[in-house]
């Protein structure tokens, strides 16, 4: 309902700063299980052998504008559970934005992660994600996050309502480097 003049109201939305959880009537939730991540990890044989019903990550989103509307902002969080497929950490699918010049903020809320970034020239690098770290994702940069810790990783996200998602390029070609645990440490190889 649209507010009337001089009315004081509740926002109806809660962002729990310590857990990163969103609460409100219009929050959308998406869960990604191992069965949804075919072709994402290097060792597809290993992925197929593991329990397909394992929950790998969950996303909460608040999408107050119509998809594709210019000028709006979307807000969300992602929780990635700890684990690996072989020596590759559990991670999000990763994407470019469909409108590739659209940018995004990520920030660390809980746990330890790595934001993996790739440009159109095939350079891949990563930013360490920790509680309170802030990450600006520039135009034309593919992004995915891996949990490199022993506890769930939670991070927040804010992106334009006309960004959209291009998952195709990543599912076809992947990133040009993979984040693996080597000698007990995360390394891009
Ligand atoms: C949307 C934003 C996040 C991701 C989420 C899951 O632009 O980057 O909300 O959607 O972290 O990752 P993915 O790659 O499966 O969409
Ligand atoms: Zn994005």
mmCIF file with all atom_site columns, C-alpha atoms and ligand atoms in Angstrom:
data_model
loop_
_atom_site.group_PDB
_atom_site.id
_atom_site.type_symbol
_atom_site.label_atom_id
_atom_site.label_alt_id
_atom_site.label_comp_id
_atom_site.label_asym_id
_atom_site.label_entity_id
_atom_site.label_seq_id
_atom_site.pdbx_PDB_ins_code
_atom_site.Cartn_x
_atom_site.Cartn_y
_atom_site.Cartn_z
_atom_site.occupancy
_atom_site.B_iso_or_equiv
_atom_site.pdbx_formal_charge
_atom_site.auth_seq_id
_atom_site.auth_comp_id
_atom_site.auth_asym_id
_atom_site.auth_atom_id
_atom_site.pdbx_PDB_model_num
ATOM   1   C  CA  . UNK A 1 1   ? 0.000  0.000   0.000   1.00 0.00 ? 1   UNK A CA  1
ATOM   2   C  CA  . UNK A 1 2   ? 1.333  3.434   -0.917  1.00 0.00 ? 2   UNK A CA  1
ATOM   3   C  CA  . UNK A 1 3   ? 1.881  5.626   2.185   1.00 0.00 ? 3   UNK A CA  1
ATOM   4   C  CA  . UNK A 1 4   ? -0.282 8.659   2.789   1.00 0.00 ? 4   UNK A CA  1
ATOM   5   C  CA  . UNK A 1 5   ? 1.135  12.118  3.554   1.00 0.00 ? 5   UNK A CA  1
ATOM   6   C  CA  . UNK A 1 6   ? 2.766  12.321  7.053   1.00 0.00 ? 6   UNK A CA  1
ATOM   7   C  CA  . UNK A 1 7   ? 2.218  8.637   7.765   1.00 0.00 ? 7   UNK A CA  1
ATOM   8   C  CA  . UNK A 1 8   ? 4.980  6.834   9.707   1.00 0.00 ? 8   UNK A CA  1
ATOM   9   C  CA  . UNK A 1 9   ? 5.291  3.179   8.787   1.00 0.00 ? 9   UNK A CA  1
ATOM   10  C  CA  . UNK A 1 10  ? 7.486  0.080   9.227   1.00 0.00 ? 10  UNK A CA  1
ATOM   11  C  CA  . UNK A 1 11  ? 9.570  -0.940  6.225   1.00 0.00 ? 11  UNK A CA  1
ATOM   12  C  CA  . UNK A 1 12  ? 8.357  -4.521  6.558   1.00 0.00 ? 12  UNK A CA  1
ATOM   13  C  CA  . UNK A 1 13  ? 11.838 -5.743  5.670   1.00 0.00 ? 13  UNK A CA  1
ATOM   14  C  CA  . UNK A 1 14  ? 14.531 -6.899  8.072   1.00 0.00 ? 14  UNK A CA  1
ATOM   15  C  CA  . UNK A 1 15  ? 18.205 -7.485  7.336   1.00 0.00 ? 15  UNK A CA  1
ATOM   16  C  CA  . UNK A 1 16  ? 19.798 -9.286  10.307  1.00 0.00 ? 16  UNK A CA  1
ATOM   17  C  CA  . UNK A 1 17  ? 23.283 -7.851  10.263  1.00 0.00 ? 17  UNK A CA  1
ATOM   18  C  CA  . UNK A 1 18  ? 24.944 -10.687 12.233  1.00 0.00 ? 18  UNK A CA  1
ATOM   19  C  CA  . UNK A 1 19  ? 23.466 -13.590 10.228  1.00 0.00 ? 19  UNK A CA  1
ATOM   20  C  CA  . UNK A 1 20  ? 22.770 -11.767 6.970   1.00 0.00 ? 20  UNK A CA  1
ATOM   21  C  CA  . UNK A 1 21  ? 19.269 -13.255 6.885   1.00 0.00 ? 21  UNK A CA  1
ATOM   22  C  CA  . UNK A 1 22  ? 16.470 -11.321 5.223   1.00 0.00 ? 22  UNK A CA  1
ATOM   23  C  CA  . UNK A 1 23  ? 12.931 -11.373 6.559   1.00 0.00 ? 23  UNK A CA  1
ATOM   24  C  CA  . UNK A 1 24  ? 9.828  -9.991  4.932   1.00 0.00 ? 24  UNK A CA  1
ATOM   25  C  CA  . UNK A 1 25  ? 6.779  -11.098 2.947   1.00 0.00 ? 25  UNK A CA  1
ATOM   26  C  CA  . UNK A 1 26  ? 8.398  -10.672 -0.444  1.00 0.00 ? 26  UNK A CA  1
ATOM   27  C  CA  . UNK A 1 27  ? 11.678 -12.484 0.141   1.00 0.00 ? 27  UNK A CA  1
ATOM   28  C  CA  . UNK A 1 28  ? 12.330 -15.186 -2.452  1.00 0.00 ? 28  UNK A CA  1
ATOM   29  C  CA  . UNK A 1 29  ? 14.478 -18.220 -1.598  1.00 0.00 ? 29  UNK A CA  1
ATOM   30  C  CA  . UNK A 1 30  ? 16.357 -20.474 -3.997  1.00 0.00 ? 30  UNK A CA  1
ATOM   31  C  CA  . UNK A 1 31  ? 18.270 -23.635 -3.065  1.00 0.00 ? 31  UNK A CA  1
ATOM   32  C  CA  . UNK A 1 32  ? 20.976 -25.256 -5.168  1.00 0.00 ? 32  UNK A CA  1
ATOM   33  C  CA  . UNK A 1 33  ? 21.683 -28.935 -4.609  1.00 0.00 ? 33  UNK A CA  1
ATOM   34  C  CA  . UNK A 1 34  ? 24.583 -30.947 -5.999  1.00 0.00 ? 34  UNK A CA  1
ATOM   35  C  CA  . UNK A 1 35  ? 22.202 -32.299 -8.659  1.00 0.00 ? 35  UNK A CA  1
ATOM   36  C  CA  . UNK A 1 36  ? 21.761 -28.689 -9.934  1.00 0.00 ? 36  UNK A CA  1
ATOM   37  C  CA  . UNK A 1 37  ? 25.492 -28.178 -10.436 1.00 0.00 ? 37  UNK A CA  1
ATOM   38  C  CA  . UNK A 1 38  ? 26.220 -30.573 -13.266 1.00 0.00 ? 38  UNK A CA  1
ATOM   39  C  CA  . UNK A 1 39  ? 29.324 -29.515 -15.200 1.00 0.00 ? 39  UNK A CA  1
ATOM   40  C  CA  . UNK A 1 40  ? 30.286 -26.818 -12.699 1.00 0.00 ? 40  UNK A CA  1
ATOM   41  C  CA  . UNK A 1 41  ? 33.108 -28.703 -10.999 1.00 0.00 ? 41  UNK A CA  1
ATOM   42  C  CA  . UNK A 1 42  ? 36.142 -30.016 -12.838 1.00 0.00 ? 42  UNK A CA  1
ATOM   43  C  CA  . UNK A 1 43  ? 35.676 -33.578 -11.588 1.00 0.00 ? 43  UNK A CA  1
ATOM   44  C  CA  . UNK A 1 44  ? 32.195 -34.320 -12.967 1.00 0.00 ? 44  UNK A CA  1
ATOM   45  C  CA  . UNK A 1 45  ? 32.578 -38.046 -12.242 1.00 0.00 ? 45  UNK A CA  1
ATOM   46  C  CA  . UNK A 1 46  ? 33.210 -37.295 -8.571  1.00 0.00 ? 46  UNK A CA  1
ATOM   47  C  CA  . UNK A 1 47  ? 30.289 -34.822 -8.426  1.00 0.00 ? 47  UNK A CA  1
ATOM   48  C  CA  . UNK A 1 48  ? 27.957 -37.451 -9.882  1.00 0.00 ? 48  UNK A CA  1
ATOM   49  C  CA  . UNK A 1 49  ? 29.104 -40.022 -7.285  1.00 0.00 ? 49  UNK A CA  1
ATOM   50  C  CA  . UNK A 1 50  ? 28.358 -37.792 -4.273  1.00 0.00 ? 50  UNK A CA  1
ATOM   51  C  CA  . UNK A 1 51  ? 24.902 -37.459 -2.639  1.00 0.00 ? 51  UNK A CA  1
ATOM   52  C  CA  . UNK A 1 52  ? 22.902 -35.487 -5.225  1.00 0.00 ? 52  UNK A CA  1
ATOM   53  C  CA  . UNK A 1 53  ? 20.537 -34.165 -2.559  1.00 0.00 ? 53  UNK A CA  1
ATOM   54  C  CA  . UNK A 1 54  ? 23.342 -32.340 -0.692  1.00 0.00 ? 54  UNK A CA  1
ATOM   55  C  CA  . UNK A 1 55  ? 22.467 -28.685 -0.282  1.00 0.00 ? 55  UNK A CA  1
ATOM   56  C  CA  . UNK A 1 56  ? 25.381 -26.644 -1.632  1.00 0.00 ? 56  UNK A CA  1
ATOM   57  C  CA  . UNK A 1 57  ? 24.033 -23.082 -1.450  1.00 0.00 ? 57  UNK A CA  1
ATOM   58  C  CA  . UNK A 1 58  ? 20.934 -21.055 -0.731  1.00 0.00 ? 58  UNK A CA  1
ATOM   59  C  CA  . UNK A 1 59  ? 20.036 -17.574 -1.913  1.00 0.00 ? 59  UNK A CA  1
ATOM   60  C  CA  . UNK A 1 60  ? 17.551 -15.117 -0.414  1.00 0.00 ? 60  UNK A CA  1
ATOM   61  C  CA  . UNK A 1 61  ? 16.503 -12.224 -2.631  1.00 0.00 ? 61  UNK A CA  1
ATOM   62  C  CA  . UNK A 1 62  ? 14.421 -9.096  -2.449  1.00 0.00 ? 62  UNK A CA  1
ATOM   63  C  CA  . UNK A 1 63  ? 13.415 -8.026  -5.969  1.00 0.00 ? 63  UNK A CA  1
ATOM   64  C  CA  . UNK A 1 64  ? 11.205 -4.954  -5.505  1.00 0.00 ? 64  UNK A CA  1
ATOM   65  C  CA  . UNK A 1 65  ? 11.173 -3.923  -9.191  1.00 0.00 ? 65  UNK A CA  1
ATOM   66  C  CA  . UNK A 1 66  ? 10.166 -5.896  -12.251 1.00 0.00 ? 66  UNK A CA  1
ATOM   67  C  CA  . UNK A 1 67  ? 12.972 -7.934  -13.759 1.00 0.00 ? 67  UNK A CA  1
ATOM   68  C  CA  . UNK A 1 68  ? 14.796 -5.786  -16.276 1.00 0.00 ? 68  UNK A CA  1
ATOM   69  C  CA  . UNK A 1 69  ? 13.426 -2.473  -14.987 1.00 0.00 ? 69  UNK A CA  1
ATOM   70  C  CA  . UNK A 1 70  ? 16.113 0.212   -15.228 1.00 0.00 ? 70  UNK A CA  1
ATOM   71  C  CA  . UNK A 1 71  ? 17.078 2.128   -12.086 1.00 0.00 ? 71  UNK A CA  1
ATOM   72  C  CA  . UNK A 1 72  ? 16.045 -0.399  -9.441  1.00 0.00 ? 72  UNK A CA  1
ATOM   73  C  CA  . UNK A 1 73  ? 18.281 -2.247  -7.006  1.00 0.00 ? 73  UNK A CA  1
ATOM   74  C  CA  . UNK A 1 74  ? 17.998 -5.863  -5.935  1.00 0.00 ? 74  UNK A CA  1
ATOM   75  C  CA  . UNK A 1 75  ? 19.309 -7.112  -2.612  1.00 0.00 ? 75  UNK A CA  1
ATOM   76  C  CA  . UNK A 1 76  ? 20.160 -10.604 -1.421  1.00 0.00 ? 76  UNK A CA  1
ATOM   77  C  CA  . UNK A 1 77  ? 22.362 -12.993 0.446   1.00 0.00 ? 77  UNK A CA  1
ATOM   78  C  CA  . UNK A 1 78  ? 23.965 -16.332 -0.328  1.00 0.00 ? 78  UNK A CA  1
ATOM   79  C  CA  . UNK A 1 79  ? 24.926 -19.091 2.117   1.00 0.00 ? 79  UNK A CA  1
ATOM   80  C  CA  . UNK A 1 80  ? 27.436 -21.622 0.777   1.00 0.00 ? 80  UNK A CA  1
ATOM   81  C  CA  . UNK A 1 81  ? 27.910 -24.725 2.894   1.00 0.00 ? 81  UNK A CA  1
ATOM   82  C  CA  . UNK A 1 82  ? 31.432 -26.059 3.492   1.00 0.00 ? 82  UNK A CA  1
ATOM   83  C  CA  . UNK A 1 83  ? 32.667 -28.942 1.399   1.00 0.00 ? 83  UNK A CA  1
ATOM   84  C  CA  . UNK A 1 84  ? 34.530 -29.952 -1.731  1.00 0.00 ? 84  UNK A CA  1
ATOM   85  C  CA  . UNK A 1 85  ? 34.144 -31.990 -4.884  1.00 0.00 ? 85  UNK A CA  1
ATOM   86  C  CA  . UNK A 1 86  ? 37.556 -33.682 -4.939  1.00 0.00 ? 86  UNK A CA  1
ATOM   87  C  CA  . UNK A 1 87  ? 39.854 -30.790 -4.032  1.00 0.00 ? 87  UNK A CA  1
ATOM   88  C  CA  . UNK A 1 88  ? 37.613 -28.053 -5.501  1.00 0.00 ? 88  UNK A CA  1
ATOM   89  C  CA  . UNK A 1 89  ? 35.634 -26.037 -2.957  1.00 0.00 ? 89  UNK A CA  1
ATOM   90  C  CA  . UNK A 1 90  ? 31.835 -25.811 -3.011  1.00 0.00 ? 90  UNK A CA  1
ATOM   91  C  CA  . UNK A 1 91  ? 30.956 -22.683 -4.983  1.00 0.00 ? 91  UNK A CA  1
ATOM   92  C  CA  . UNK A 1 92  ? 28.204 -20.852 -6.833  1.00 0.00 ? 92  UNK A CA  1
ATOM   93  C  CA  . UNK A 1 93  ? 27.559 -21.454 -10.526 1.00 0.00 ? 93  UNK A CA  1
ATOM   94  C  CA  . UNK A 1 94  ? 28.941 -18.025 -11.393 1.00 0.00 ? 94  UNK A CA  1
ATOM   95  C  CA  . UNK A 1 95  ? 27.786 -15.669 -14.115 1.00 0.00 ? 95  UNK A CA  1
ATOM   96  C  CA  . UNK A 1 96  ? 28.343 -12.595 -16.217 1.00 0.00 ? 96  UNK A CA  1
ATOM   97  C  CA  . UNK A 1 97  ? 25.462 -10.158 -16.100 1.00 0.00 ? 97  UNK A CA  1
ATOM   98  C  CA  . UNK A 1 98  ? 23.218 -10.369 -19.173 1.00 0.00 ? 98  UNK A CA  1
ATOM   99  C  CA  . UNK A 1 99  ? 23.670 -6.591  -19.500 1.00 0.00 ? 99  UNK A CA  1
ATOM   100 C  CA  . UNK A 1 100 ? 27.369 -7.019  -19.133 1.00 0.00 ? 100 UNK A CA  1
ATOM   101 C  CA  . UNK A 1 101 ? 28.245 -3.501  -18.044 1.00 0.00 ? 101 UNK A CA  1
ATOM   102 C  CA  . UNK A 1 102 ? 26.101 -3.811  -14.911 1.00 0.00 ? 102 UNK A CA  1
ATOM   103 C  CA  . UNK A 1 103 ? 28.040 -3.920  -11.646 1.00 0.00 ? 103 UNK A CA  1
ATOM   104 C  CA  . UNK A 1 104 ? 27.430 -5.371  -8.186  1.00 0.00 ? 104 UNK A CA  1
ATOM   105 C  CA  . UNK A 1 105 ? 28.508 -5.185  -4.536  1.00 0.00 ? 105 UNK A CA  1
ATOM   106 C  CA  . UNK A 1 106 ? 29.240 -8.274  -2.446  1.00 0.00 ? 106 UNK A CA  1
ATOM   107 C  CA  . UNK A 1 107 ? 30.217 -8.213  1.239   1.00 0.00 ? 107 UNK A CA  1
ATOM   108 C  CA  . UNK A 1 108 ? 31.278 -10.892 3.673   1.00 0.00 ? 108 UNK A CA  1
ATOM   109 C  CA  . UNK A 1 109 ? 28.945 -11.585 6.620   1.00 0.00 ? 109 UNK A CA  1
ATOM   110 C  CA  . UNK A 1 110 ? 30.027 -14.965 8.006   1.00 0.00 ? 110 UNK A CA  1
ATOM   111 C  CA  . UNK A 1 111 ? 32.744 -17.481 7.301   1.00 0.00 ? 111 UNK A CA  1
ATOM   112 C  CA  . UNK A 1 112 ? 35.677 -17.470 4.895   1.00 0.00 ? 112 UNK A CA  1
ATOM   113 C  CA  . UNK A 1 113 ? 35.405 -17.374 1.154   1.00 0.00 ? 113 UNK A CA  1
ATOM   114 C  CA  . UNK A 1 114 ? 36.965 -16.369 -2.084  1.00 0.00 ? 114 UNK A CA  1
ATOM   115 C  CA  . UNK A 1 115 ? 35.356 -14.188 -4.740  1.00 0.00 ? 115 UNK A CA  1
ATOM   116 C  CA  . UNK A 1 116 ? 36.587 -15.485 -8.094  1.00 0.00 ? 116 UNK A CA  1
ATOM   117 C  CA  . UNK A 1 117 ? 36.544 -12.935 -10.907 1.00 0.00 ? 117 UNK A CA  1
ATOM   118 C  CA  . UNK A 1 118 ? 37.225 -13.261 -14.618 1.00 0.00 ? 118 UNK A CA  1
ATOM   119 C  CA  . UNK A 1 119 ? 37.456 -10.657 -17.363 1.00 0.00 ? 119 UNK A CA  1
ATOM   120 C  CA  . UNK A 1 120 ? 36.654 -11.101 -21.062 1.00 0.00 ? 120 UNK A CA  1
ATOM   121 C  CA  . UNK A 1 121 ? 40.357 -11.553 -21.862 1.00 0.00 ? 121 UNK A CA  1
ATOM   122 C  CA  . UNK A 1 122 ? 40.379 -14.726 -19.787 1.00 0.00 ? 122 UNK A CA  1
ATOM   123 C  CA  . UNK A 1 123 ? 42.250 -13.346 -16.763 1.00 0.00 ? 123 UNK A CA  1
ATOM   124 C  CA  . UNK A 1 124 ? 40.975 -14.950 -13.550 1.00 0.00 ? 124 UNK A CA  1
ATOM   125 C  CA  . UNK A 1 125 ? 41.834 -13.713 -10.054 1.00 0.00 ? 125 UNK A CA  1
ATOM   126 C  CA  . UNK A 1 126 ? 40.293 -13.820 -6.599  1.00 0.00 ? 126 UNK A CA  1
ATOM   127 C  CA  . UNK A 1 127 ? 39.563 -11.584 -3.633  1.00 0.00 ? 127 UNK A CA  1
ATOM   128 C  CA  . UNK A 1 128 ? 39.583 -13.003 -0.099  1.00 0.00 ? 128 UNK A CA  1
ATOM   129 C  CA  . UNK A 1 129 ? 36.154 -12.757 1.455   1.00 0.00 ? 129 UNK A CA  1
ATOM   130 C  CA  . UNK A 1 130 ? 35.992 -12.415 5.239   1.00 0.00 ? 130 UNK A CA  1
ATOM   131 C  CA  . UNK A 1 131 ? 33.523 -10.975 7.767   1.00 0.00 ? 131 UNK A CA  1
ATOM   132 C  CA  . UNK A 1 132 ? 33.187 -7.318  6.777   1.00 0.00 ? 132 UNK A CA  1
ATOM   133 C  CA  . UNK A 1 133 ? 35.121 -7.436  3.500   1.00 0.00 ? 133 UNK A CA  1
ATOM   134 C  CA  . UNK A 1 134 ? 33.525 -5.371  0.742   1.00 0.00 ? 134 UNK A CA  1
ATOM   135 C  CA  . UNK A 1 135 ? 33.806 -6.252  -2.945  1.00 0.00 ? 135 UNK A CA  1
ATOM   136 C  CA  . UNK A 1 136 ? 32.939 -4.145  -5.971  1.00 0.00 ? 136 UNK A CA  1
ATOM   137 C  CA  . UNK A 1 137 ? 32.359 -6.191  -9.109  1.00 0.00 ? 137 UNK A CA  1
ATOM   138 C  CA  . UNK A 1 138 ? 33.210 -4.053  -12.122 1.00 0.00 ? 138 UNK A CA  1
ATOM   139 C  CA  . UNK A 1 139 ? 31.485 -4.071  -15.545 1.00 0.00 ? 139 UNK A CA  1
ATOM   140 C  CA  . UNK A 1 140 ? 32.078 -7.111  -17.817 1.00 0.00 ? 140 UNK A CA  1
ATOM   141 C  CA  . UNK A 1 141 ? 33.442 -9.272  -14.984 1.00 0.00 ? 141 UNK A CA  1
ATOM   142 C  CA  . UNK A 1 142 ? 32.176 -12.807 -14.327 1.00 0.00 ? 142 UNK A CA  1
ATOM   143 C  CA  . UNK A 1 143 ? 31.826 -13.627 -10.628 1.00 0.00 ? 143 UNK A CA  1
ATOM   144 C  CA  . UNK A 1 144 ? 31.473 -16.700 -8.470  1.00 0.00 ? 144 UNK A CA  1
ATOM   145 C  CA  . UNK A 1 145 ? 32.131 -17.374 -4.783  1.00 0.00 ? 145 UNK A CA  1
ATOM   146 C  CA  . UNK A 1 146 ? 33.697 -20.424 -3.108  1.00 0.00 ? 146 UNK A CA  1
ATOM   147 C  CA  . UNK A 1 147 ? 33.562 -21.379 0.568   1.00 0.00 ? 147 UNK A CA  1
ATOM   148 C  CA  . UNK A 1 148 ? 37.144 -22.066 1.679   1.00 0.00 ? 148 UNK A CA  1
ATOM   149 C  CA  . UNK A 1 149 ? 36.353 -22.446 5.388   1.00 0.00 ? 149 UNK A CA  1
ATOM   150 C  CA  . UNK A 1 150 ? 34.935 -25.099 7.693   1.00 0.00 ? 150 UNK A CA  1
ATOM   151 C  CA  . UNK A 1 151 ? 31.683 -23.246 8.455   1.00 0.00 ? 151 UNK A CA  1
ATOM   152 C  CA  . UNK A 1 152 ? 28.909 -21.866 6.254   1.00 0.00 ? 152 UNK A CA  1
ATOM   153 C  CA  . UNK A 1 153 ? 29.929 -18.778 4.290   1.00 0.00 ? 153 UNK A CA  1
ATOM   154 C  CA  . UNK A 1 154 ? 27.338 -15.991 4.137   1.00 0.00 ? 154 UNK A CA  1
ATOM   155 C  CA  . UNK A 1 155 ? 27.683 -12.945 1.910   1.00 0.00 ? 155 UNK A CA  1
ATOM   156 C  CA  . UNK A 1 156 ? 25.399 -10.110 0.888   1.00 0.00 ? 156 UNK A CA  1
ATOM   157 C  CA  . UNK A 1 157 ? 24.799 -8.798  -2.620  1.00 0.00 ? 157 UNK A CA  1
ATOM   158 C  CA  . UNK A 1 158 ? 23.271 -5.717  -4.193  1.00 0.00 ? 158 UNK A CA  1
ATOM   159 C  CA  . UNK A 1 159 ? 22.829 -5.437  -7.976  1.00 0.00 ? 159 UNK A CA  1
ATOM   160 C  CA  . UNK A 1 160 ? 20.820 -3.474  -10.557 1.00 0.00 ? 160 UNK A CA  1
ATOM   161 C  CA  . UNK A 1 161 ? 17.372 -4.759  -11.492 1.00 0.00 ? 161 UNK A CA  1
ATOM   162 C  CA  . UNK A 1 162 ? 18.302 -4.653  -15.181 1.00 0.00 ? 162 UNK A CA  1
ATOM   163 C  CA  . UNK A 1 163 ? 21.548 -6.654  -14.790 1.00 0.00 ? 163 UNK A CA  1
ATOM   164 C  CA  . UNK A 1 164 ? 20.115 -10.094 -15.565 1.00 0.00 ? 164 UNK A CA  1
ATOM   165 C  CA  . UNK A 1 165 ? 22.227 -13.259 -15.547 1.00 0.00 ? 165 UNK A CA  1
ATOM   166 C  CA  . UNK A 1 166 ? 24.213 -14.954 -18.273 1.00 0.00 ? 166 UNK A CA  1
ATOM   167 C  CA  . UNK A 1 167 ? 24.991 -18.460 -17.000 1.00 0.00 ? 167 UNK A CA  1
ATOM   168 C  CA  . UNK A 1 168 ? 25.612 -19.898 -20.474 1.00 0.00 ? 168 UNK A CA  1
ATOM   169 C  CA  . UNK A 1 169 ? 29.166 -18.688 -21.032 1.00 0.00 ? 169 UNK A CA  1
ATOM   170 C  CA  . UNK A 1 170 ? 30.276 -20.085 -17.682 1.00 0.00 ? 170 UNK A CA  1
ATOM   171 C  CA  . UNK A 1 171 ? 28.479 -23.415 -18.028 1.00 0.00 ? 171 UNK A CA  1
ATOM   172 C  CA  . UNK A 1 172 ? 30.004 -23.802 -21.505 1.00 0.00 ? 172 UNK A CA  1
ATOM   173 C  CA  . UNK A 1 173 ? 33.550 -22.532 -20.945 1.00 0.00 ? 173 UNK A CA  1
ATOM   174 C  CA  . UNK A 1 174 ? 33.945 -22.216 -17.170 1.00 0.00 ? 174 UNK A CA  1
ATOM   175 C  CA  . UNK A 1 175 ? 36.433 -19.814 -15.609 1.00 0.00 ? 175 UNK A CA  1
ATOM   176 C  CA  . UNK A 1 176 ? 40.017 -19.947 -16.888 1.00 0.00 ? 176 UNK A CA  1
ATOM   177 C  CA  . UNK A 1 177 ? 41.268 -21.021 -13.442 1.00 0.00 ? 177 UNK A CA  1
ATOM   178 C  CA  . UNK A 1 178 ? 39.825 -23.181 -10.672 1.00 0.00 ? 178 UNK A CA  1
ATOM   179 C  CA  . UNK A 1 179 ? 40.067 -22.663 -6.939  1.00 0.00 ? 179 UNK A CA  1
ATOM   180 C  CA  . UNK A 1 180 ? 41.401 -25.828 -5.350  1.00 0.00 ? 180 UNK A CA  1
ATOM   181 C  CA  . UNK A 1 181 ? 42.815 -26.838 -2.015  1.00 0.00 ? 181 UNK A CA  1
ATOM   182 C  CA  . UNK A 1 182 ? 46.482 -27.574 -2.612  1.00 0.00 ? 182 UNK A CA  1
ATOM   183 C  CA  . UNK A 1 183 ? 48.800 -28.330 0.320   1.00 0.00 ? 183 UNK A CA  1
ATOM   184 C  CA  . UNK A 1 184 ? 45.944 -27.271 2.610   1.00 0.00 ? 184 UNK A CA  1
ATOM   185 C  CA  . UNK A 1 185 ? 45.628 -23.813 1.031   1.00 0.00 ? 185 UNK A CA  1
ATOM   186 C  CA  . UNK A 1 186 ? 43.247 -22.316 -1.574  1.00 0.00 ? 186 UNK A CA  1
ATOM   187 C  CA  . UNK A 1 187 ? 45.037 -21.757 -4.868  1.00 0.00 ? 187 UNK A CA  1
ATOM   188 C  CA  . UNK A 1 188 ? 43.937 -20.763 -8.366  1.00 0.00 ? 188 UNK A CA  1
ATOM   189 C  CA  . UNK A 1 189 ? 45.165 -23.332 -10.885 1.00 0.00 ? 189 UNK A CA  1
HETATM 190 C  C1  . LIG B 2 .   ? 23.084 -11.868 -8.430  1.00 0.00 ? 1   LIG B C1  1
HETATM 191 C  C2  . LIG B 2 .   ? 24.118 -12.105 -7.374  1.00 0.00 ? 1   LIG B C2  1
HETATM 192 C  C3  . LIG B 2 .   ? 23.892 -13.252 -6.373  1.00 0.00 ? 1   LIG B C3  1
HETATM 193 C  C4  . LIG B 2 .   ? 24.016 -14.659 -7.011  1.00 0.00 ? 1   LIG B C4  1
HETATM 194 C  C5  . LIG B 2 .   ? 24.126 -15.758 -5.959  1.00 0.00 ? 1   LIG B C5  1
HETATM 195 C  C6  . LIG B 2 .   ? 24.203 -17.167 -6.542  1.00 0.00 ? 1   LIG B C6  1
HETATM 196 O  O1  . LIG B 2 .   ? 23.527 -10.997 -9.432  1.00 0.00 ? 1   LIG B O1  1
HETATM 197 O  O2  . LIG B 2 .   ? 25.378 -12.201 -7.981  1.00 0.00 ? 1   LIG B O2  1
HETATM 198 O  O3  . LIG B 2 .   ? 22.681 -13.131 -5.737  1.00 0.00 ? 1   LIG B O3  1
HETATM 199 O  O4  . LIG B 2 .   ? 22.942 -14.904 -7.867  1.00 0.00 ? 1   LIG B O4  1
HETATM 200 O  O5  . LIG B 2 .   ? 25.265 -15.557 -5.187  1.00 0.00 ? 1   LIG B O5  1
HETATM 201 O  O6  . LIG B 2 .   ? 25.200 -17.266 -7.519  1.00 0.00 ? 1   LIG B O6  1
HETATM 202 P  P1  . LIG B 2 .   ? 24.834 -17.755 -9.007  1.00 0.00 ? 1   LIG B P1  1
HETATM 203 O  O7  . LIG B 2 .   ? 26.079 -17.562 -9.789  1.00 0.00 ? 1   LIG B O7  1
HETATM 204 O  O8  . LIG B 2 .   ? 24.383 -19.171 -8.892  1.00 0.00 ? 1   LIG B O8  1
HETATM 205 O  O9  . LIG B 2 .   ? 23.700 -16.853 -9.456  1.00 0.00 ? 1   LIG B O9  1
HETATM 206 ZN ZN1 . LIG B 2 .   ? 25.865 -10.969 -10.294 1.00 0.00 ? 2   LIG B ZN1 1
#
